[in-house]
């Protein structure tokens, strides 16, 4: 039996089965070894993953885990943790970016992008990543992501760069003051998730002229800093919730910049089921 996982900052999508259609799919909390200790990851697996499994962990013979923060060193760490619970499994741990490329491009060359809580991109040859522009996280990079757009949106609201009605509506809906926002961003953990949490509000107001300009600026910056440096004419494909829900805005920005757009996949796990079975 095969167990697949695609893990981001917010959630992990799991799929277990013998084929891509009649298995079981479910979610747990996100797993990121860069931000979480081995003990926390063990707790997530024990308390959230194992209760969902329809079979004994010993029945899983192969595991493909694609995750945020899974650098070569951290991949070994995650593999060791998984081996504690899945003693009979052959375990492969790769980056979420390779998972995105395999999900969106399958075995075809292309540029693959993640646009979710964070963002990332790579040049993919149909099997492996051949070049990656570092995302640098939501403070130094992650352009186009939920966290980056949330950071810019709340900053523009508070600095008067967007209409007062957008600022007042956001503060009222989320029951926040400026002091609350500063505390959540600068003093509390997982500020990226907090900032990405403004995405539903931005989405509901995306037809307003000022928000359209805001989104266009964000996605243009993503293309300028993360796509054009590849100097490739390969189509650009996307995975992740931000890409899925803001597809129209991404396609329009790409058209204005003469960038060829490929496929959009809401959840990488869907494409990975096709790739691995």
PDB file of C-alpha atoms in Angstrom:
ATOM      1  CA  UNK A   1       0.000   0.000   0.000  1.00  0.00           C
ATOM      2  CA  UNK A   2       1.233   3.477  -0.900  1.00  0.00           C
ATOM      3  CA  UNK A   3       1.079   6.535   1.370  1.00  0.00           C
ATOM      4  CA  UNK A   4       1.476   9.985  -0.205  1.00  0.00           C
ATOM      5  CA  UNK A   5       1.896  13.292   1.592  1.00  0.00           C
ATOM      6  CA  UNK A   6       2.092  16.906   0.482  1.00  0.00           C
ATOM      7  CA  UNK A   7       2.903  19.176   3.391  1.00  0.00           C
ATOM      8  CA  UNK A   8       2.911  22.960   3.523  1.00  0.00           C
ATOM      9  CA  UNK A   9       3.057  25.550   6.249  1.00  0.00           C
ATOM     10  CA  UNK A  10      -0.625  25.230   7.130  1.00  0.00           C
ATOM     11  CA  UNK A  11      -1.697  21.652   6.414  1.00  0.00           C
ATOM     12  CA  UNK A  12      -0.584  18.248   5.186  1.00  0.00           C
ATOM     13  CA  UNK A  13      -2.672  16.387   2.606  1.00  0.00           C
ATOM     14  CA  UNK A  14      -2.386  12.593   2.853  1.00  0.00           C
ATOM     15  CA  UNK A  15      -3.542   9.844   0.511  1.00  0.00           C
ATOM     16  CA  UNK A  16      -3.320   6.116   1.178  1.00  0.00           C
ATOM     17  CA  UNK A  17      -4.344   3.416  -1.263  1.00  0.00           C
ATOM     18  CA  UNK A  18      -3.414   0.900  -3.938  1.00  0.00           C
ATOM     19  CA  UNK A  19      -4.567   3.064  -6.872  1.00  0.00           C
ATOM     20  CA  UNK A  20      -5.418   6.730  -7.476  1.00  0.00           C
ATOM     21  CA  UNK A  21      -9.194   6.462  -7.208  1.00  0.00           C
ATOM     22  CA  UNK A  22     -10.403   4.354  -4.305  1.00  0.00           C
ATOM     23  CA  UNK A  23      -7.971   5.255  -1.531  1.00  0.00           C
ATOM     24  CA  UNK A  24      -8.527   7.489   1.489  1.00  0.00           C
ATOM     25  CA  UNK A  25      -7.586  11.165   1.539  1.00  0.00           C
ATOM     26  CA  UNK A  26      -7.419  13.330   4.669  1.00  0.00           C
ATOM     27  CA  UNK A  27      -5.571  16.230   6.284  1.00  0.00           C
ATOM     28  CA  UNK A  28      -3.429  16.889   9.335  1.00  0.00           C
ATOM     29  CA  UNK A  29      -1.606  19.921  10.612  1.00  0.00           C
ATOM     30  CA  UNK A  30       1.260  21.117   8.440  1.00  0.00           C
ATOM     31  CA  UNK A  31       4.677  19.522   9.008  1.00  0.00           C
ATOM     32  CA  UNK A  32       7.784  21.612   8.427  1.00  0.00           C
ATOM     33  CA  UNK A  33      11.050  20.326   9.953  1.00  0.00           C
ATOM     34  CA  UNK A  34      12.620  23.754   9.567  1.00  0.00           C
ATOM     35  CA  UNK A  35      10.147  25.246  12.055  1.00  0.00           C
ATOM     36  CA  UNK A  36       9.090  22.208  14.113  1.00  0.00           C
ATOM     37  CA  UNK A  37      11.121  19.970  16.382  1.00  0.00           C
ATOM     38  CA  UNK A  38      11.200  16.184  15.924  1.00  0.00           C
ATOM     39  CA  UNK A  39       9.033  15.782  19.027  1.00  0.00           C
ATOM     40  CA  UNK A  40       6.324  18.041  17.586  1.00  0.00           C
ATOM     41  CA  UNK A  41       6.386  16.161  14.277  1.00  0.00           C
ATOM     42  CA  UNK A  42       6.134  12.843  16.146  1.00  0.00           C
ATOM     43  CA  UNK A  43       3.103  14.140  18.039  1.00  0.00           C
ATOM     44  CA  UNK A  44       1.369  15.221  14.806  1.00  0.00           C
ATOM     45  CA  UNK A  45       1.975  11.805  13.253  1.00  0.00           C
ATOM     46  CA  UNK A  46       0.871   9.914  16.339  1.00  0.00           C
ATOM     47  CA  UNK A  47      -2.194  11.999  17.216  1.00  0.00           C
ATOM     48  CA  UNK A  48      -3.411  13.095  13.779  1.00  0.00           C
ATOM     49  CA  UNK A  49      -2.078  10.708  11.133  1.00  0.00           C
ATOM     50  CA  UNK A  50      -2.274   7.244  12.667  1.00  0.00           C
ATOM     51  CA  UNK A  51      -5.942   7.497  13.748  1.00  0.00           C
ATOM     52  CA  UNK A  52      -6.923   8.180  10.114  1.00  0.00           C
ATOM     53  CA  UNK A  53      -5.195   5.153   8.636  1.00  0.00           C
ATOM     54  CA  UNK A  54      -7.614   2.435   7.511  1.00  0.00           C
ATOM     55  CA  UNK A  55      -4.915  -0.219   7.918  1.00  0.00           C
ATOM     56  CA  UNK A  56      -2.009  -0.952  10.209  1.00  0.00           C
ATOM     57  CA  UNK A  57       1.099   1.194   9.573  1.00  0.00           C
ATOM     58  CA  UNK A  58       2.905  -2.083   8.876  1.00  0.00           C
ATOM     59  CA  UNK A  59       0.774  -2.457   5.727  1.00  0.00           C
ATOM     60  CA  UNK A  60       2.341   0.624   4.141  1.00  0.00           C
ATOM     61  CA  UNK A  61       5.218  -0.489   1.942  1.00  0.00           C
ATOM     62  CA  UNK A  62       6.103   2.810   0.260  1.00  0.00           C
ATOM     63  CA  UNK A  63       5.835   6.416   1.417  1.00  0.00           C
ATOM     64  CA  UNK A  64       6.434   9.515  -0.665  1.00  0.00           C
ATOM     65  CA  UNK A  65       6.502  12.600   1.550  1.00  0.00           C
ATOM     66  CA  UNK A  66       6.836  15.998  -0.152  1.00  0.00           C
ATOM     67  CA  UNK A  67       7.227  18.810   2.324  1.00  0.00           C
ATOM     68  CA  UNK A  68       8.070  22.443   2.935  1.00  0.00           C
ATOM     69  CA  UNK A  69      11.417  22.793   4.681  1.00  0.00           C
ATOM     70  CA  UNK A  70      12.596  19.384   3.464  1.00  0.00           C
ATOM     71  CA  UNK A  71      16.167  20.252   2.546  1.00  0.00           C
ATOM     72  CA  UNK A  72      18.509  17.241   2.140  1.00  0.00           C
ATOM     73  CA  UNK A  73      19.464  17.278   5.831  1.00  0.00           C
ATOM     74  CA  UNK A  74      15.914  17.817   7.061  1.00  0.00           C
ATOM     75  CA  UNK A  75      14.617  15.158   4.650  1.00  0.00           C
ATOM     76  CA  UNK A  76      16.739  12.577   6.454  1.00  0.00           C
ATOM     77  CA  UNK A  77      15.306  13.766   9.746  1.00  0.00           C
ATOM     78  CA  UNK A  78      11.710  13.408   8.539  1.00  0.00           C
ATOM     79  CA  UNK A  79      12.463   9.990   7.046  1.00  0.00           C
ATOM     80  CA  UNK A  80      13.845   8.782  10.373  1.00  0.00           C
ATOM     81  CA  UNK A  81      10.731   9.999  12.181  1.00  0.00           C
ATOM     82  CA  UNK A  82       8.402   8.301   9.680  1.00  0.00           C
ATOM     83  CA  UNK A  83      10.384   5.080   9.991  1.00  0.00           C
ATOM     84  CA  UNK A  84       9.521   4.953  13.707  1.00  0.00           C
ATOM     85  CA  UNK A  85       5.866   4.412  12.824  1.00  0.00           C
ATOM     86  CA  UNK A  86       6.163   2.728   9.407  1.00  0.00           C
ATOM     87  CA  UNK A  87       8.738   0.056  10.063  1.00  0.00           C
ATOM     88  CA  UNK A  88       8.096  -1.918   6.854  1.00  0.00           C
ATOM     89  CA  UNK A  89       8.027   1.026   4.449  1.00  0.00           C
ATOM     90  CA  UNK A  90      10.500   2.278   1.915  1.00  0.00           C
ATOM     91  CA  UNK A  91      10.437   6.018   2.567  1.00  0.00           C
ATOM     92  CA  UNK A  92      11.213   8.863   0.174  1.00  0.00           C
ATOM     93  CA  UNK A  93      11.217  12.433   1.478  1.00  0.00           C
ATOM     94  CA  UNK A  94      11.518  15.252  -1.048  1.00  0.00           C
ATOM     95  CA  UNK A  95      10.863  18.977  -1.152  1.00  0.00           C
ATOM     96  CA  UNK A  96       7.358  20.317  -1.644  1.00  0.00           C
ATOM     97  CA  UNK A  97       8.713  22.027  -4.750  1.00  0.00           C
ATOM     98  CA  UNK A  98       9.569  18.728  -6.447  1.00  0.00           C
ATOM     99  CA  UNK A  99       6.120  17.528  -5.443  1.00  0.00           C
ATOM    100  CA  UNK A 100       4.598  20.595  -7.086  1.00  0.00           C
ATOM    101  CA  UNK A 101       6.590  20.025 -10.276  1.00  0.00           C
ATOM    102  CA  UNK A 102       5.622  16.367 -10.493  1.00  0.00           C
ATOM    103  CA  UNK A 103       2.010  17.212  -9.727  1.00  0.00           C
ATOM    104  CA  UNK A 104       1.639  20.021 -12.263  1.00  0.00           C
ATOM    105  CA  UNK A 105       4.046  18.964 -15.022  1.00  0.00           C
ATOM    106  CA  UNK A 106       4.129  15.157 -14.600  1.00  0.00           C
ATOM    107  CA  UNK A 107       7.013  14.005 -16.831  1.00  0.00           C
ATOM    108  CA  UNK A 108       7.083  17.104 -19.058  1.00  0.00           C
ATOM    109  CA  UNK A 109       9.591  19.987 -18.754  1.00  0.00           C
ATOM    110  CA  UNK A 110       8.274  23.273 -17.453  1.00  0.00           C
ATOM    111  CA  UNK A 111       8.437  25.938 -14.788  1.00  0.00           C
ATOM    112  CA  UNK A 112       6.532  24.889 -11.692  1.00  0.00           C
ATOM    113  CA  UNK A 113       5.358  27.258  -8.965  1.00  0.00           C
ATOM    114  CA  UNK A 114       3.821  26.996  -5.539  1.00  0.00           C
ATOM    115  CA  UNK A 115       1.475  29.780  -4.519  1.00  0.00           C
ATOM    116  CA  UNK A 116      -0.015  29.027  -1.128  1.00  0.00           C
ATOM    117  CA  UNK A 117       0.854  30.343   2.317  1.00  0.00           C
ATOM    118  CA  UNK A 118       4.379  30.651   0.902  1.00  0.00           C
ATOM    119  CA  UNK A 119       5.671  30.686  -2.660  1.00  0.00           C
ATOM    120  CA  UNK A 120       8.425  28.974  -4.618  1.00  0.00           C
ATOM    121  CA  UNK A 121       9.372  28.174  -8.196  1.00  0.00           C
ATOM    122  CA  UNK A 122      11.697  25.933 -10.173  1.00  0.00           C
ATOM    123  CA  UNK A 123      12.825  24.937 -13.631  1.00  0.00           C
ATOM    124  CA  UNK A 124      11.918  21.258 -14.083  1.00  0.00           C
ATOM    125  CA  UNK A 125      13.275  18.907 -16.758  1.00  0.00           C
ATOM    126  CA  UNK A 126      10.502  16.327 -16.521  1.00  0.00           C
ATOM    127  CA  UNK A 127      12.215  14.319 -13.784  1.00  0.00           C
ATOM    128  CA  UNK A 128      14.098  16.607 -11.421  1.00  0.00           C
ATOM    129  CA  UNK A 129      14.550  20.265 -10.522  1.00  0.00           C
ATOM    130  CA  UNK A 130      17.417  21.764 -12.501  1.00  0.00           C
ATOM    131  CA  UNK A 131      17.269  25.306 -11.123  1.00  0.00           C
ATOM    132  CA  UNK A 132      15.584  27.043  -8.223  1.00  0.00           C
ATOM    133  CA  UNK A 133      15.438  30.732  -7.392  1.00  0.00           C
ATOM    134  CA  UNK A 134      15.397  30.802  -3.571  1.00  0.00           C
ATOM    135  CA  UNK A 135      12.039  31.930  -2.165  1.00  0.00           C
ATOM    136  CA  UNK A 136      13.655  33.501   0.964  1.00  0.00           C
ATOM    137  CA  UNK A 137      10.484  33.433   3.075  1.00  0.00           C
ATOM    138  CA  UNK A 138       7.764  36.007   3.562  1.00  0.00           C
ATOM    139  CA  UNK A 139      10.100  38.680   4.984  1.00  0.00           C
ATOM    140  CA  UNK A 140      12.705  38.677   2.205  1.00  0.00           C
ATOM    141  CA  UNK A 141      10.695  37.046  -0.574  1.00  0.00           C
ATOM    142  CA  UNK A 142       7.713  34.712  -1.067  1.00  0.00           C
ATOM    143  CA  UNK A 143       6.264  37.186  -3.562  1.00  0.00           C
ATOM    144  CA  UNK A 144       2.714  36.336  -4.613  1.00  0.00           C
ATOM    145  CA  UNK A 145       2.080  34.074  -1.634  1.00  0.00           C
ATOM    146  CA  UNK A 146      -0.721  34.351   0.900  1.00  0.00           C
ATOM    147  CA  UNK A 147       1.660  35.537   3.616  1.00  0.00           C
ATOM    148  CA  UNK A 148       3.352  38.085   1.344  1.00  0.00           C
ATOM    149  CA  UNK A 149       0.075  39.492   0.051  1.00  0.00           C
ATOM    150  CA  UNK A 150      -1.348  39.582   3.565  1.00  0.00           C
ATOM    151  CA  UNK A 151       1.725  41.496   4.734  1.00  0.00           C
ATOM    152  CA  UNK A 152       1.419  44.006   1.909  1.00  0.00           C
ATOM    153  CA  UNK A 153      -2.352  44.321   2.183  1.00  0.00           C
ATOM    154  CA  UNK A 154      -2.453  45.021   5.907  1.00  0.00           C
ATOM    155  CA  UNK A 155       0.493  47.396   5.561  1.00  0.00           C
ATOM    156  CA  UNK A 156      -1.193  49.271   2.718  1.00  0.00           C
ATOM    157  CA  UNK A 157      -4.421  49.472   4.725  1.00  0.00           C
ATOM    158  CA  UNK A 158      -2.719  50.859   7.807  1.00  0.00           C
ATOM    159  CA  UNK A 159      -0.586  53.327   5.828  1.00  0.00           C
ATOM    160  CA  UNK A 160      -3.589  54.693   3.932  1.00  0.00           C
ATOM    161  CA  UNK A 161      -2.588  53.261   0.560  1.00  0.00           C
ATOM    162  CA  UNK A 162      -5.957  51.510   0.238  1.00  0.00           C
ATOM    163  CA  UNK A 163      -9.444  52.961   0.901  1.00  0.00           C
ATOM    164  CA  UNK A 164     -10.483  53.427   4.526  1.00  0.00           C
ATOM    165  CA  UNK A 165     -13.488  51.152   4.038  1.00  0.00           C
ATOM    166  CA  UNK A 166     -11.145  48.240   3.292  1.00  0.00           C
ATOM    167  CA  UNK A 167      -9.074  48.976   6.389  1.00  0.00           C
ATOM    168  CA  UNK A 168     -12.071  49.427   8.674  1.00  0.00           C
ATOM    169  CA  UNK A 169     -13.827  46.341   7.306  1.00  0.00           C
ATOM    170  CA  UNK A 170     -10.742  44.194   7.809  1.00  0.00           C
ATOM    171  CA  UNK A 171     -10.130  45.368  11.380  1.00  0.00           C
ATOM    172  CA  UNK A 172     -13.790  44.814  12.242  1.00  0.00           C
ATOM    173  CA  UNK A 173     -14.059  41.393  10.627  1.00  0.00           C
ATOM    174  CA  UNK A 174     -10.920  40.041  12.283  1.00  0.00           C
ATOM    175  CA  UNK A 175     -11.471  41.912  15.568  1.00  0.00           C
ATOM    176  CA  UNK A 176      -8.005  43.463  15.422  1.00  0.00           C
ATOM    177  CA  UNK A 177      -6.327  46.700  16.469  1.00  0.00           C
ATOM    178  CA  UNK A 178      -3.001  47.968  15.189  1.00  0.00           C
ATOM    179  CA  UNK A 179      -1.436  46.831  18.472  1.00  0.00           C
ATOM    180  CA  UNK A 180      -2.874  43.330  17.961  1.00  0.00           C
ATOM    181  CA  UNK A 181      -1.412  43.150  14.451  1.00  0.00           C
ATOM    182  CA  UNK A 182       2.045  44.268  15.556  1.00  0.00           C
ATOM    183  CA  UNK A 183       2.000  41.732  18.370  1.00  0.00           C
ATOM    184  CA  UNK A 184       0.933  38.868  16.087  1.00  0.00           C
ATOM    185  CA  UNK A 185       3.531  39.727  13.441  1.00  0.00           C
ATOM    186  CA  UNK A 186       6.545  40.597  15.591  1.00  0.00           C
ATOM    187  CA  UNK A 187       6.081  38.703  18.852  1.00  0.00           C
ATOM    188  CA  UNK A 188       3.912  35.650  18.248  1.00  0.00           C
ATOM    189  CA  UNK A 189       4.942  32.469  16.394  1.00  0.00           C
ATOM    190  CA  UNK A 190       3.870  31.576  12.835  1.00  0.00           C
ATOM    191  CA  UNK A 191       3.264  35.125  11.661  1.00  0.00           C
ATOM    192  CA  UNK A 192       3.180  33.774   8.103  1.00  0.00           C
ATOM    193  CA  UNK A 193      -0.031  31.862   8.836  1.00  0.00           C
ATOM    194  CA  UNK A 194      -1.554  34.921  10.501  1.00  0.00           C
ATOM    195  CA  UNK A 195      -0.804  37.097   7.474  1.00  0.00           C
ATOM    196  CA  UNK A 196      -2.020  34.487   5.010  1.00  0.00           C
ATOM    197  CA  UNK A 197      -5.269  34.398   6.975  1.00  0.00           C
ATOM    198  CA  UNK A 198      -6.340  37.676   5.327  1.00  0.00           C
ATOM    199  CA  UNK A 199      -6.666  35.907   1.964  1.00  0.00           C
ATOM    200  CA  UNK A 200     -10.449  35.312   2.198  1.00  0.00           C
ATOM    201  CA  UNK A 201     -10.999  39.017   2.823  1.00  0.00           C
ATOM    202  CA  UNK A 202      -8.813  40.006  -0.129  1.00  0.00           C
ATOM    203  CA  UNK A 203     -10.599  37.462  -2.326  1.00  0.00           C
ATOM    204  CA  UNK A 204     -14.057  38.823  -1.478  1.00  0.00           C
ATOM    205  CA  UNK A 205     -12.955  42.332  -2.463  1.00  0.00           C
ATOM    206  CA  UNK A 206     -10.870  41.390  -5.480  1.00  0.00           C
ATOM    207  CA  UNK A 207     -13.241  42.989  -7.989  1.00  0.00           C
ATOM    208  CA  UNK A 208     -12.721  46.445  -6.481  1.00  0.00           C
ATOM    209  CA  UNK A 209     -10.436  48.589  -8.625  1.00  0.00           C
ATOM    210  CA  UNK A 210      -7.895  49.290  -5.898  1.00  0.00           C
ATOM    211  CA  UNK A 211      -7.637  45.597  -5.008  1.00  0.00           C
ATOM    212  CA  UNK A 212      -7.265  44.639  -8.664  1.00  0.00           C
ATOM    213  CA  UNK A 213      -4.293  47.004  -8.931  1.00  0.00           C
ATOM    214  CA  UNK A 214      -2.907  45.602  -5.677  1.00  0.00           C
ATOM    215  CA  UNK A 215      -3.147  42.002  -6.936  1.00  0.00           C
ATOM    216  CA  UNK A 216      -1.642  42.888 -10.284  1.00  0.00           C
ATOM    217  CA  UNK A 217       1.342  44.482  -8.527  1.00  0.00           C
ATOM    218  CA  UNK A 218       1.832  41.413  -6.321  1.00  0.00           C
ATOM    219  CA  UNK A 219       1.734  38.894  -9.162  1.00  0.00           C
ATOM    220  CA  UNK A 220       3.865  41.093 -11.429  1.00  0.00           C
ATOM    221  CA  UNK A 221       6.505  41.166  -8.711  1.00  0.00           C
ATOM    222  CA  UNK A 222       6.297  37.382  -8.447  1.00  0.00           C
ATOM    223  CA  UNK A 223       6.926  36.977 -12.173  1.00  0.00           C
ATOM    224  CA  UNK A 224       9.712  39.565 -12.239  1.00  0.00           C
ATOM    225  CA  UNK A 225      11.634  38.110  -9.316  1.00  0.00           C
ATOM    226  CA  UNK A 226      10.876  34.410  -9.611  1.00  0.00           C
ATOM    227  CA  UNK A 227      10.083  33.518 -13.239  1.00  0.00           C
ATOM    228  CA  UNK A 228      11.829  35.827 -15.692  1.00  0.00           C
ATOM    229  CA  UNK A 229      15.329  35.057 -14.288  1.00  0.00           C
ATOM    230  CA  UNK A 230      15.001  31.468 -15.580  1.00  0.00           C
ATOM    231  CA  UNK A 231      15.177  32.893 -19.130  1.00  0.00           C
ATOM    232  CA  UNK A 232      13.047  29.982 -20.309  1.00  0.00           C
ATOM    233  CA  UNK A 233      10.141  29.839 -22.736  1.00  0.00           C
ATOM    234  CA  UNK A 234       8.659  26.806 -20.948  1.00  0.00           C
ATOM    235  CA  UNK A 235       5.065  27.259 -19.743  1.00  0.00           C
ATOM    236  CA  UNK A 236       4.568  28.244 -16.123  1.00  0.00           C
ATOM    237  CA  UNK A 237       2.318  25.929 -14.099  1.00  0.00           C
ATOM    238  CA  UNK A 238       0.944  26.485 -10.621  1.00  0.00           C
ATOM    239  CA  UNK A 239      -0.148  24.541  -7.578  1.00  0.00           C
ATOM    240  CA  UNK A 240      -1.672  25.850  -4.376  1.00  0.00           C
ATOM    241  CA  UNK A 241      -4.788  27.575  -3.121  1.00  0.00           C
ATOM    242  CA  UNK A 242      -3.653  31.108  -3.936  1.00  0.00           C
ATOM    243  CA  UNK A 243      -2.975  30.180  -7.559  1.00  0.00           C
ATOM    244  CA  UNK A 244      -6.285  28.326  -7.817  1.00  0.00           C
ATOM    245  CA  UNK A 245      -8.504  31.105  -6.455  1.00  0.00           C
ATOM    246  CA  UNK A 246      -6.645  33.975  -8.126  1.00  0.00           C
ATOM    247  CA  UNK A 247      -6.162  32.224 -11.456  1.00  0.00           C
ATOM    248  CA  UNK A 248      -7.838  34.991 -13.467  1.00  0.00           C
ATOM    249  CA  UNK A 249      -5.558  37.664 -12.011  1.00  0.00           C
ATOM    250  CA  UNK A 250      -2.452  35.517 -12.540  1.00  0.00           C
ATOM    251  CA  UNK A 251      -3.358  34.747 -16.142  1.00  0.00           C
ATOM    252  CA  UNK A 252      -4.054  38.407 -16.894  1.00  0.00           C
ATOM    253  CA  UNK A 253      -0.742  39.520 -15.394  1.00  0.00           C
ATOM    254  CA  UNK A 254       1.093  36.773 -17.292  1.00  0.00           C
ATOM    255  CA  UNK A 255      -0.587  37.851 -20.544  1.00  0.00           C
ATOM    256  CA  UNK A 256       0.530  41.438 -20.005  1.00  0.00           C
ATOM    257  CA  UNK A 257       4.095  40.202 -19.489  1.00  0.00           C
ATOM    258  CA  UNK A 258       4.037  37.759 -22.463  1.00  0.00           C
ATOM    259  CA  UNK A 259       4.518  34.750 -20.192  1.00  0.00           C
ATOM    260  CA  UNK A 260       3.064  31.392 -21.263  1.00  0.00           C
ATOM    261  CA  UNK A 261       0.840  29.794 -18.618  1.00  0.00           C
ATOM    262  CA  UNK A 262       0.422  26.027 -18.246  1.00  0.00           C
ATOM    263  CA  UNK A 263      -1.768  24.155 -15.787  1.00  0.00           C
ATOM    264  CA  UNK A 264      -3.334  25.097 -12.444  1.00  0.00           C
ATOM    265  CA  UNK A 265      -3.676  22.456  -9.727  1.00  0.00           C
ATOM    266  CA  UNK A 266      -5.508  23.354  -6.525  1.00  0.00           C
ATOM    267  CA  UNK A 267      -3.895  20.648  -4.417  1.00  0.00           C
ATOM    268  CA  UNK A 268      -0.605  18.934  -5.339  1.00  0.00           C
ATOM    269  CA  UNK A 269      -1.847  15.649  -3.895  1.00  0.00           C
ATOM    270  CA  UNK A 270      -4.271  15.284  -6.832  1.00  0.00           C
ATOM    271  CA  UNK A 271      -1.501  15.396  -9.408  1.00  0.00           C
ATOM    272  CA  UNK A 272       0.783  13.248  -7.272  1.00  0.00           C
ATOM    273  CA  UNK A 273      -1.786  10.471  -7.211  1.00  0.00           C
ATOM    274  CA  UNK A 274      -1.648  10.391 -10.998  1.00  0.00           C
ATOM    275  CA  UNK A 275       2.151  10.617 -11.070  1.00  0.00           C
ATOM    276  CA  UNK A 276       2.853   7.797  -8.612  1.00  0.00           C
ATOM    277  CA  UNK A 277       0.271   5.189  -9.622  1.00  0.00           C
TER     278      UNK A 277
END
